[in-house]
Amino acid sequence: MRRCAVYAVLCLLFVCNLAAQDQRISYENHTAYLTEILAHTSSNSGKDIHFIGWLLNTSQLNFPKGHSLNLSLALTHGGEPSANIVGDLQTFSNLEAGFNYGFFEVYYQYKQGDFWVKLGQVDINTDFLVSRNGLLFTHSSFGIDAVAAMNVPAPTYPVTGFSLTTQIPITELVRIKAGIFDGQFAMPRNNYLGINWALNEKEGLIYVLEPRFQLFKNRLVQKVGFYYHSGTFTDYTPGANTTTDGLSGLYLVSDLMLLQWQEKKKLSLFAQYNLTVKQKASLLDYYLGLGMKIDNLINSSRPNALGMAVAHAKVNTEYGNLADGLASETVLEINFKQEVDDWLSLQPYFHYIGMNEIRRPMKNPVVLALRAYIEF
């Protein structure tokens, strides 16, 4: 794995050298740091206050006629309060990853207009299962929903997977995205995020198809998706003690611009739904997310956004259940993001995590945090 990473970097350095000799080749580099200080009210043992973050450096080498090479290097830090303390099902902060360093996305892209093809190690949530309005929110499920993240080992932050993906424009209002991903993302080794483009037949492949429709004069963007993982999964049927092949799901992602007034003020809604098809091999039955975003509600010289959303995940209790007998989980998020300068935005947020447990009631925790987006 490390050898693959070295080869990838050497190739990039070689191409950079060529770029210096060819004025038609351009190079872009961007560094961003997302960080937050959070406090939670869970009664479980562990620290109540955490400092977590994600440092990301992205390089892009653009060649003539739409070709490019893309490399992202990442470092994540801080604890994992969702996994180790609070015990919430859906991971309340989408920055939570523990300590990792190394490669994030490494891929080649060809792009002409709305058509593109990518080959390399990428995050499935960069192009699939993503809501434009959901990007405002800090909770993990509003990025990639819990069914896709838990039922299928989807390659998403901080780990990625080898893939071949494309977007094909059918008309001005209809596009189709399709992709084939490695069935197992590149596992970190001693906190190192490496490059792994080797495929294993036993781990299977993930096939994704996502048509997108722009409706009502582009006010509504509707995505209808299907994915299938060809690998082997545990059969959760009581007493089965066996495995089953293949797992699939259907999902919907909707973004609606409902109202616009005073030029920059907008009220937008979004909805997410993911339904597992093979229940006996699923940890979750379904996920539903609903939210609203108001852009520039407060008059300011710089952009701001107010958001409120609910995420609900239903656990597969018919065939099995998770630790502590969790039947479902519902999360409410309220946040406000304000751009302070060209390089800085601040976002306080509030989460209420409602845990519906079968065997024993627990205190439903609250999370309060302040997030900063820093661009260098």
Tab-separated table of C-alpha atoms in Angstrom:
chain	number	residue	atom	x	y	z
A	1	MET	CA	0.000	0.000	0.000
A	2	ARG	CA	2.784	2.401	0.890
A	3	ARG	CA	4.565	1.539	-2.365
A	4	CYS	CA	1.442	2.510	-4.331
A	5	ALA	CA	1.335	5.824	-2.478
A	6	VAL	CA	4.989	6.556	-3.288
A	7	TYR	CA	4.419	5.772	-6.969
A	8	ALA	CA	1.390	8.074	-7.074
A	9	VAL	CA	3.344	10.971	-5.556
A	10	LEU	CA	6.312	10.426	-7.906
A	11	CYS	CA	3.974	10.432	-10.893
A	12	LEU	CA	2.406	13.672	-9.711
A	13	LEU	CA	5.805	15.309	-9.205
A	14	PHE	CA	6.858	14.202	-12.694
A	15	VAL	CA	3.755	15.746	-14.228
A	16	CYS	CA	4.304	18.941	-12.226
A	17	ASN	CA	7.745	19.186	-13.764
A	18	LEU	CA	6.170	18.906	-17.214
A	19	ALA	CA	3.696	21.604	-16.264
A	20	ALA	CA	6.515	24.054	-15.659
A	21	GLN	CA	7.547	23.554	-19.281
A	22	ASP	CA	4.068	23.919	-20.790
A	23	GLN	CA	2.121	27.146	-20.302
A	24	ARG	CA	-1.115	25.417	-21.287
A	25	ILE	CA	-0.958	23.327	-18.123
A	26	SER	CA	-2.222	25.018	-14.956
A	27	TYR	CA	-1.796	24.070	-11.310
A	28	GLU	CA	-4.175	24.833	-8.430
A	29	ASN	CA	-3.683	24.246	-4.731
A	30	HIS	CA	-6.087	24.812	-1.880
A	31	THR	CA	-5.805	24.192	1.868
A	32	ALA	CA	-8.709	24.214	4.296
A	33	TYR	CA	-9.029	23.450	7.988
A	34	LEU	CA	-12.393	22.527	9.516
A	35	THR	CA	-12.380	22.369	13.287
A	36	GLU	CA	-14.781	22.520	16.198
A	37	ILE	CA	-15.008	22.554	19.961
A	38	LEU	CA	-17.968	20.544	21.202
A	39	ALA	CA	-19.585	19.592	24.484
A	40	HIS	CA	-22.127	16.849	25.087
A	41	THR	CA	-24.401	15.915	27.978
A	42	SER	CA	-24.181	12.125	27.718
A	43	SER	CA	-24.062	10.404	31.100
A	44	ASN	CA	-21.622	7.772	29.789
A	45	SER	CA	-18.064	7.871	31.100
A	46	GLY	CA	-15.547	9.924	29.129
A	47	LYS	CA	-14.626	13.524	28.424
A	48	ASP	CA	-17.466	15.995	28.027
A	49	ILE	CA	-15.542	18.478	25.853
A	50	HIS	CA	-13.704	17.626	22.632
A	51	PHE	CA	-11.550	19.435	20.070
A	52	ILE	CA	-11.631	17.779	16.650
A	53	GLY	CA	-10.668	18.806	13.129
A	54	TRP	CA	-9.820	18.004	9.515
A	55	LEU	CA	-6.928	19.577	7.598
A	56	LEU	CA	-7.229	19.053	3.833
A	57	ASN	CA	-4.782	20.058	1.090
A	58	THR	CA	-6.044	19.633	-2.475
A	59	SER	CA	-3.928	19.884	-5.628
A	60	GLN	CA	-5.220	19.878	-9.185
A	61	LEU	CA	-3.148	19.736	-12.352
A	62	ASN	CA	-5.191	20.829	-15.367
A	63	PHE	CA	-4.177	19.743	-18.865
A	64	PRO	CA	-5.581	20.905	-22.190
A	65	LYS	CA	-8.845	19.421	-23.477
A	66	GLY	CA	-10.365	18.715	-20.070
A	67	HIS	CA	-7.852	16.309	-18.516
A	68	SER	CA	-6.727	16.717	-14.896
A	69	LEU	CA	-4.914	14.937	-12.075
A	70	ASN	CA	-6.237	15.436	-8.554
A	71	LEU	CA	-4.554	14.745	-5.222
A	72	SER	CA	-5.873	15.397	-1.700
A	73	LEU	CA	-3.793	14.986	1.457
A	74	ALA	CA	-5.591	14.884	4.792
A	75	LEU	CA	-4.980	14.937	8.520
A	76	THR	CA	-7.760	14.355	11.041
A	77	HIS	CA	-7.424	14.803	14.794
A	78	GLY	CA	-9.406	14.591	18.012
A	79	GLY	CA	-11.333	11.877	19.766
A	80	GLU	CA	-14.349	9.880	18.637
A	81	PRO	CA	-17.052	10.869	21.135
A	82	SER	CA	-19.885	9.363	19.075
A	83	ALA	CA	-18.256	5.959	18.846
A	84	ASN	CA	-16.595	5.786	22.257
A	85	ILE	CA	-18.735	7.857	24.641
A	86	VAL	CA	-22.152	9.070	23.494
A	87	GLY	CA	-22.927	5.898	21.555
A	88	ASP	CA	-25.241	7.580	19.063
A	89	LEU	CA	-25.959	5.519	16.002
A	90	GLN	CA	-25.461	8.096	13.247
A	91	THR	CA	-22.317	9.963	14.453
A	92	PHE	CA	-23.290	13.497	15.425
A	93	SER	CA	-20.275	15.315	13.941
A	94	ASN	CA	-19.181	14.731	10.355
A	95	LEU	CA	-15.637	15.730	11.366
A	96	GLU	CA	-15.268	12.856	13.825
A	97	ALA	CA	-12.593	10.436	12.616
A	98	GLY	CA	-9.962	10.140	15.337
A	99	PHE	CA	-6.330	10.642	14.344
A	100	ASN	CA	-5.463	9.810	10.732
A	101	TYR	CA	-3.078	11.143	8.110
A	102	GLY	CA	-2.258	10.440	4.490
A	103	PHE	CA	-4.206	10.383	1.229
A	104	PHE	CA	-7.848	11.294	0.813
A	105	GLU	CA	-8.793	11.432	-2.900
A	106	VAL	CA	-6.366	10.522	-5.696
A	107	TYR	CA	-7.854	10.369	-9.192
A	108	TYR	CA	-7.699	11.250	-12.873
A	109	GLN	CA	-10.612	13.175	-14.410
A	110	TYR	CA	-11.712	13.965	-17.957
A	111	LYS	CA	-14.384	16.702	-18.175
A	112	GLN	CA	-16.160	18.342	-21.087
A	113	GLY	CA	-19.154	20.467	-20.167
A	114	ASP	CA	-21.481	18.433	-17.950
A	115	PHE	CA	-19.871	15.143	-18.958
A	116	TRP	CA	-17.056	13.750	-16.826
A	117	VAL	CA	-15.233	10.511	-16.020
A	118	LYS	CA	-13.152	9.837	-12.897
A	119	LEU	CA	-10.738	6.984	-12.268
A	120	GLY	CA	-8.983	6.540	-8.945
A	121	GLN	CA	-9.538	6.573	-5.211
A	122	VAL	CA	-12.470	8.818	-4.286
A	123	ASP	CA	-15.156	9.500	-1.677
A	124	ILE	CA	-18.529	8.158	-2.865
A	125	ASN	CA	-20.223	11.113	-1.156
A	126	THR	CA	-18.424	13.618	-3.389
A	127	ASP	CA	-20.792	12.816	-6.262
A	128	PHE	CA	-23.452	10.383	-4.975
A	129	LEU	CA	-26.096	10.444	-2.210
A	130	VAL	CA	-25.467	14.119	-1.517
A	131	SER	CA	-27.965	16.934	-0.934
A	132	ARG	CA	-26.874	20.422	-1.934
A	133	ASN	CA	-28.807	22.009	0.948
A	134	GLY	CA	-27.748	19.250	3.336
A	135	LEU	CA	-24.131	20.384	2.989
A	136	LEU	CA	-24.827	23.178	5.481
A	137	PHE	CA	-25.372	20.703	8.304
A	138	THR	CA	-22.763	19.233	10.639
A	139	HIS	CA	-24.484	15.934	11.458
A	140	SER	CA	-23.066	12.977	9.528
A	141	SER	CA	-26.348	11.671	8.125
A	142	PHE	CA	-27.102	14.904	6.293
A	143	GLY	CA	-23.991	14.240	4.222
A	144	ILE	CA	-24.223	10.511	3.563
A	145	ASP	CA	-27.232	8.839	5.137
A	146	ALA	CA	-26.864	6.195	7.843
A	147	VAL	CA	-28.197	3.280	5.748
A	148	ALA	CA	-25.564	3.750	3.038
A	149	ALA	CA	-22.849	4.343	5.630
A	150	MET	CA	-23.670	1.405	7.927
A	151	ASN	CA	-25.313	-1.312	5.825
A	152	VAL	CA	-22.702	-0.992	3.082
A	153	PRO	CA	-19.020	-0.231	3.757
A	154	ALA	CA	-19.282	2.904	1.634
A	155	PRO	CA	-15.967	4.660	0.896
A	156	THR	CA	-16.524	8.009	2.557
A	157	TYR	CA	-14.613	10.419	4.832
A	158	PRO	CA	-12.037	9.762	6.112
A	159	VAL	CA	-11.547	6.589	4.028
A	160	THR	CA	-11.940	6.326	0.257
A	161	GLY	CA	-11.985	3.537	-2.319
A	162	PHE	CA	-10.880	2.795	-5.859
A	163	SER	CA	-13.587	3.522	-8.413
A	164	LEU	CA	-14.628	4.357	-11.951
A	165	THR	CA	-17.421	6.953	-12.060
A	166	THR	CA	-19.074	9.114	-14.683
A	167	GLN	CA	-21.759	11.717	-15.282
A	168	ILE	CA	-23.634	11.636	-18.585
A	169	PRO	CA	-25.903	14.560	-19.581
A	170	ILE	CA	-29.048	13.332	-21.351
A	171	THR	CA	-30.687	16.726	-21.778
A	172	GLU	CA	-30.171	20.122	-20.150
A	173	LEU	CA	-32.442	18.984	-17.318
A	174	VAL	CA	-31.543	15.305	-16.996
A	175	ARG	CA	-28.196	13.776	-16.013
A	176	ILE	CA	-27.202	10.273	-15.049
A	177	LYS	CA	-24.357	9.418	-12.695
A	178	ALA	CA	-23.008	5.884	-12.501
A	179	GLY	CA	-20.104	4.312	-10.645
A	180	ILE	CA	-18.328	1.112	-9.701
A	181	PHE	CA	-16.481	1.167	-6.349
A	182	ASP	CA	-14.232	-1.271	-4.550
A	183	GLY	CA	-16.395	-3.262	-2.142
A	184	GLN	CA	-14.008	-2.486	0.714
A	185	PHE	CA	-12.563	0.994	1.228
A	186	ALA	CA	-8.840	1.437	1.809
A	187	MET	CA	-8.411	0.553	5.494
A	188	PRO	CA	-6.053	2.773	7.542
A	189	ARG	CA	-2.903	1.080	8.827
A	190	ASN	CA	-1.521	2.531	12.036
A	191	ASN	CA	-3.579	5.670	11.370
A	192	TYR	CA	-2.077	6.001	7.864
A	193	LEU	CA	-4.543	6.598	5.022
A	194	GLY	CA	-2.877	4.834	2.133
A	195	ILE	CA	-3.604	4.164	-1.522
A	196	ASN	CA	-5.034	0.745	-2.296
A	197	TRP	CA	-6.242	0.034	-5.824
A	198	ALA	CA	-6.171	-3.769	-5.484
A	199	LEU	CA	-9.565	-5.473	-5.859
A	200	ASN	CA	-10.578	-8.556	-3.889
A	201	GLU	CA	-13.266	-10.822	-5.331
A	202	LYS	CA	-14.523	-11.845	-1.871
A	203	GLU	CA	-15.093	-8.213	-0.883
A	204	GLY	CA	-17.204	-7.575	-3.966
A	205	LEU	CA	-17.972	-4.313	-5.754
A	206	ILE	CA	-20.435	-1.469	-5.188
A	207	TYR	CA	-22.522	-0.477	-8.211
A	208	VAL	CA	-24.314	2.886	-8.089
A	209	LEU	CA	-26.776	4.467	-10.521
A	210	GLU	CA	-28.186	7.946	-9.836
A	211	PRO	CA	-30.400	9.782	-12.368
A	212	ARG	CA	-30.895	13.473	-11.615
A	213	PHE	CA	-33.819	15.627	-12.785
A	214	GLN	CA	-34.138	19.425	-12.675
A	215	LEU	CA	-37.847	20.329	-12.460
A	216	PHE	CA	-40.129	23.352	-12.038
A	217	LYS	CA	-37.775	25.808	-13.744
A	218	ASN	CA	-34.774	24.377	-11.847
A	219	ARG	CA	-36.353	24.989	-8.450
A	220	LEU	CA	-36.357	21.256	-7.680
A	221	VAL	CA	-33.392	18.928	-8.099
A	222	GLN	CA	-34.574	15.336	-7.712
A	223	LYS	CA	-32.181	12.374	-7.498
A	224	VAL	CA	-33.370	8.763	-7.624
A	225	GLY	CA	-30.608	6.283	-6.796
A	226	PHE	CA	-29.946	2.562	-6.618
A	227	TYR	CA	-26.871	0.743	-5.287
A	228	TYR	CA	-25.860	-2.897	-5.079
A	229	HIS	CA	-22.951	-4.429	-3.161
A	230	SER	CA	-21.937	-7.841	-4.510
A	231	GLY	CA	-19.992	-8.913	-1.420
A	232	THR	CA	-20.856	-11.296	1.420
A	233	PHE	CA	-22.912	-10.119	4.414
A	234	THR	CA	-24.026	-11.555	7.742
A	235	ASP	CA	-27.506	-13.067	7.759
A	236	TYR	CA	-29.199	-11.599	10.866
A	237	THR	CA	-32.123	-14.057	10.809
A	238	PRO	CA	-32.384	-15.443	14.380
A	239	GLY	CA	-30.534	-18.739	14.601
A	240	ALA	CA	-29.269	-18.589	11.002
A	241	ASN	CA	-25.574	-18.183	11.883
A	242	THR	CA	-24.716	-17.893	8.202
A	243	THR	CA	-24.005	-15.374	5.447
A	244	THR	CA	-25.796	-14.161	2.344
A	245	ASP	CA	-24.529	-12.675	-0.909
A	246	GLY	CA	-25.358	-9.173	-2.054
A	247	LEU	CA	-27.057	-6.157	-0.486
A	248	SER	CA	-28.886	-3.332	-2.236
A	249	GLY	CA	-30.788	-0.157	-1.492
A	250	LEU	CA	-32.973	2.524	-3.059
A	251	TYR	CA	-32.641	6.193	-2.198
A	252	LEU	CA	-34.129	9.602	-2.966
A	253	VAL	CA	-32.507	13.018	-2.516
A	254	SER	CA	-34.568	16.174	-3.089
A	255	ASP	CA	-33.470	19.828	-3.025
A	256	LEU	CA	-36.203	22.447	-3.427
A	257	MET	CA	-35.781	26.221	-3.575
A	258	LEU	CA	-39.173	27.201	-2.186
A	259	LEU	CA	-39.018	31.001	-1.889
A	260	GLN	CA	-36.720	33.857	-2.851
A	261	TRP	CA	-37.056	37.483	-1.825
A	262	GLN	CA	-34.926	40.624	-1.640
A	263	GLU	CA	-32.540	39.131	-4.212
A	264	LYS	CA	-30.278	37.186	-1.816
A	265	LYS	CA	-32.760	35.763	0.695
A	266	LYS	CA	-33.865	32.184	-0.011
A	267	LEU	CA	-35.840	29.474	1.734
A	268	SER	CA	-34.817	25.973	0.635
A	269	LEU	CA	-35.938	22.501	1.693
A	270	PHE	CA	-34.324	19.097	1.354
A	271	ALA	CA	-35.328	15.483	1.894
A	272	GLN	CA	-33.378	12.198	1.982
A	273	TYR	CA	-34.735	8.676	2.033
A	274	ASN	CA	-32.885	5.357	1.870
A	275	LEU	CA	-34.586	1.963	2.017
A	276	THR	CA	-32.712	-1.302	2.301
A	277	VAL	CA	-33.943	-4.061	-0.019
A	278	LYS	CA	-32.509	-7.147	1.689
A	279	GLN	CA	-33.688	-6.753	5.270
A	280	LYS	CA	-32.148	-9.893	6.743
A	281	ALA	CA	-28.647	-8.640	5.892
A	282	SER	CA	-29.181	-5.039	7.054
A	283	LEU	CA	-28.371	-3.292	10.312
A	284	LEU	CA	-30.855	-0.522	9.456
A	285	ASP	CA	-34.264	-0.783	7.779
A	286	TYR	CA	-34.490	2.764	6.470
A	287	TYR	CA	-33.368	6.370	6.941
A	288	LEU	CA	-35.374	9.582	6.547
A	289	GLY	CA	-33.947	13.088	6.666
A	290	LEU	CA	-35.840	16.397	6.323
A	291	GLY	CA	-34.537	19.928	6.612
A	292	MET	CA	-34.788	23.590	5.743
A	293	LYS	CA	-32.203	26.286	5.065
A	294	ILE	CA	-32.649	30.054	4.974
A	295	ASP	CA	-29.910	31.975	3.187
A	296	ASN	CA	-29.048	35.509	4.325
A	297	LEU	CA	-31.919	35.828	6.784
A	298	ILE	CA	-29.838	38.327	8.752
A	299	ASN	CA	-28.806	41.429	6.831
A	300	SER	CA	-25.044	41.348	6.629
A	301	SER	CA	-22.306	42.348	4.221
A	302	ARG	CA	-21.294	38.675	4.102
A	303	PRO	CA	-23.322	35.490	3.481
A	304	ASN	CA	-25.028	33.634	6.315
A	305	ALA	CA	-27.380	30.658	6.578
A	306	LEU	CA	-29.759	29.301	9.208
A	307	GLY	CA	-30.560	25.596	9.137
A	308	MET	CA	-32.857	23.164	10.933
A	309	ALA	CA	-33.157	19.456	10.103
A	310	VAL	CA	-34.245	16.059	11.462
A	311	ALA	CA	-32.581	12.692	10.788
A	312	HIS	CA	-34.350	9.417	11.652
A	313	ALA	CA	-32.766	5.955	11.378
A	314	LYS	CA	-34.812	2.785	11.976
A	315	VAL	CA	-32.858	-0.203	13.262
A	316	ASN	CA	-33.562	-3.706	11.941
A	317	THR	CA	-35.062	-5.159	15.134
A	318	GLU	CA	-36.937	-7.966	13.401
A	319	TYR	CA	-33.799	-9.911	12.489
A	320	GLY	CA	-31.288	-8.501	14.938
A	321	ASN	CA	-30.330	-5.353	16.799
A	322	LEU	CA	-27.412	-3.180	17.753
A	323	ALA	CA	-25.735	-2.765	21.127
A	324	ASP	CA	-28.053	-1.781	24.012
A	325	GLY	CA	-31.105	-2.815	21.971
A	326	LEU	CA	-31.460	0.458	20.049
A	327	ALA	CA	-34.719	0.438	18.057
A	328	SER	CA	-34.334	3.786	16.324
A	329	GLU	CA	-32.637	7.157	16.616
A	330	THR	CA	-33.931	10.629	15.798
A	331	VAL	CA	-31.654	13.660	15.709
A	332	LEU	CA	-32.601	17.340	15.585
A	333	GLU	CA	-29.979	19.849	14.400
A	334	ILE	CA	-30.174	23.648	14.473
A	335	ASN	CA	-27.223	25.680	13.226
A	336	PHE	CA	-26.218	29.114	11.969
A	337	LYS	CA	-23.263	29.744	9.674
A	338	GLN	CA	-21.789	33.217	9.188
A	339	GLU	CA	-18.944	34.169	6.882
A	340	VAL	CA	-16.658	36.488	8.854
A	341	ASP	CA	-13.971	37.078	6.233
A	342	ASP	CA	-12.874	35.594	2.923
A	343	TRP	CA	-10.868	32.996	4.839
A	344	LEU	CA	-13.101	32.376	7.873
A	345	SER	CA	-16.655	31.226	8.604
A	346	LEU	CA	-18.089	30.367	12.022
A	347	GLN	CA	-20.949	27.981	12.744
A	348	PRO	CA	-22.453	27.291	16.176
A	349	TYR	CA	-24.728	24.250	16.219
A	350	PHE	CA	-27.090	22.329	18.496
A	351	HIS	CA	-28.003	18.618	18.319
A	352	TYR	CA	-30.643	16.754	20.295
A	353	ILE	CA	-30.192	12.974	19.998
A	354	GLY	CA	-33.295	10.941	20.758
A	355	MET	CA	-32.409	7.294	21.396
A	356	ASN	CA	-35.342	4.875	21.341
A	357	GLU	CA	-34.036	1.833	23.193
A	358	ILE	CA	-35.722	-1.489	23.785
A	359	ARG	CA	-34.149	-2.710	27.005
A	360	ARG	CA	-33.079	0.240	29.087
A	361	PRO	CA	-33.745	3.976	28.839
A	362	MET	CA	-30.776	6.310	28.581
A	363	LYS	CA	-30.446	10.021	28.868
A	364	ASN	CA	-30.976	11.568	25.445
A	365	PRO	CA	-27.847	13.678	24.973
A	366	VAL	CA	-27.516	17.216	23.712
A	367	VAL	CA	-24.484	18.443	21.751
A	368	LEU	CA	-23.372	22.081	21.625
A	369	ALA	CA	-20.483	23.111	19.403
A	370	LEU	CA	-18.725	25.922	17.588
A	371	ARG	CA	-17.245	25.048	14.202
A	372	ALA	CA	-14.751	27.102	12.199
A	373	TYR	CA	-14.055	26.885	8.452
A	374	ILE	CA	-10.599	28.276	7.729
A	375	GLU	CA	-9.185	28.621	4.219
A	376	PHE	CA	-5.514	29.340	3.595
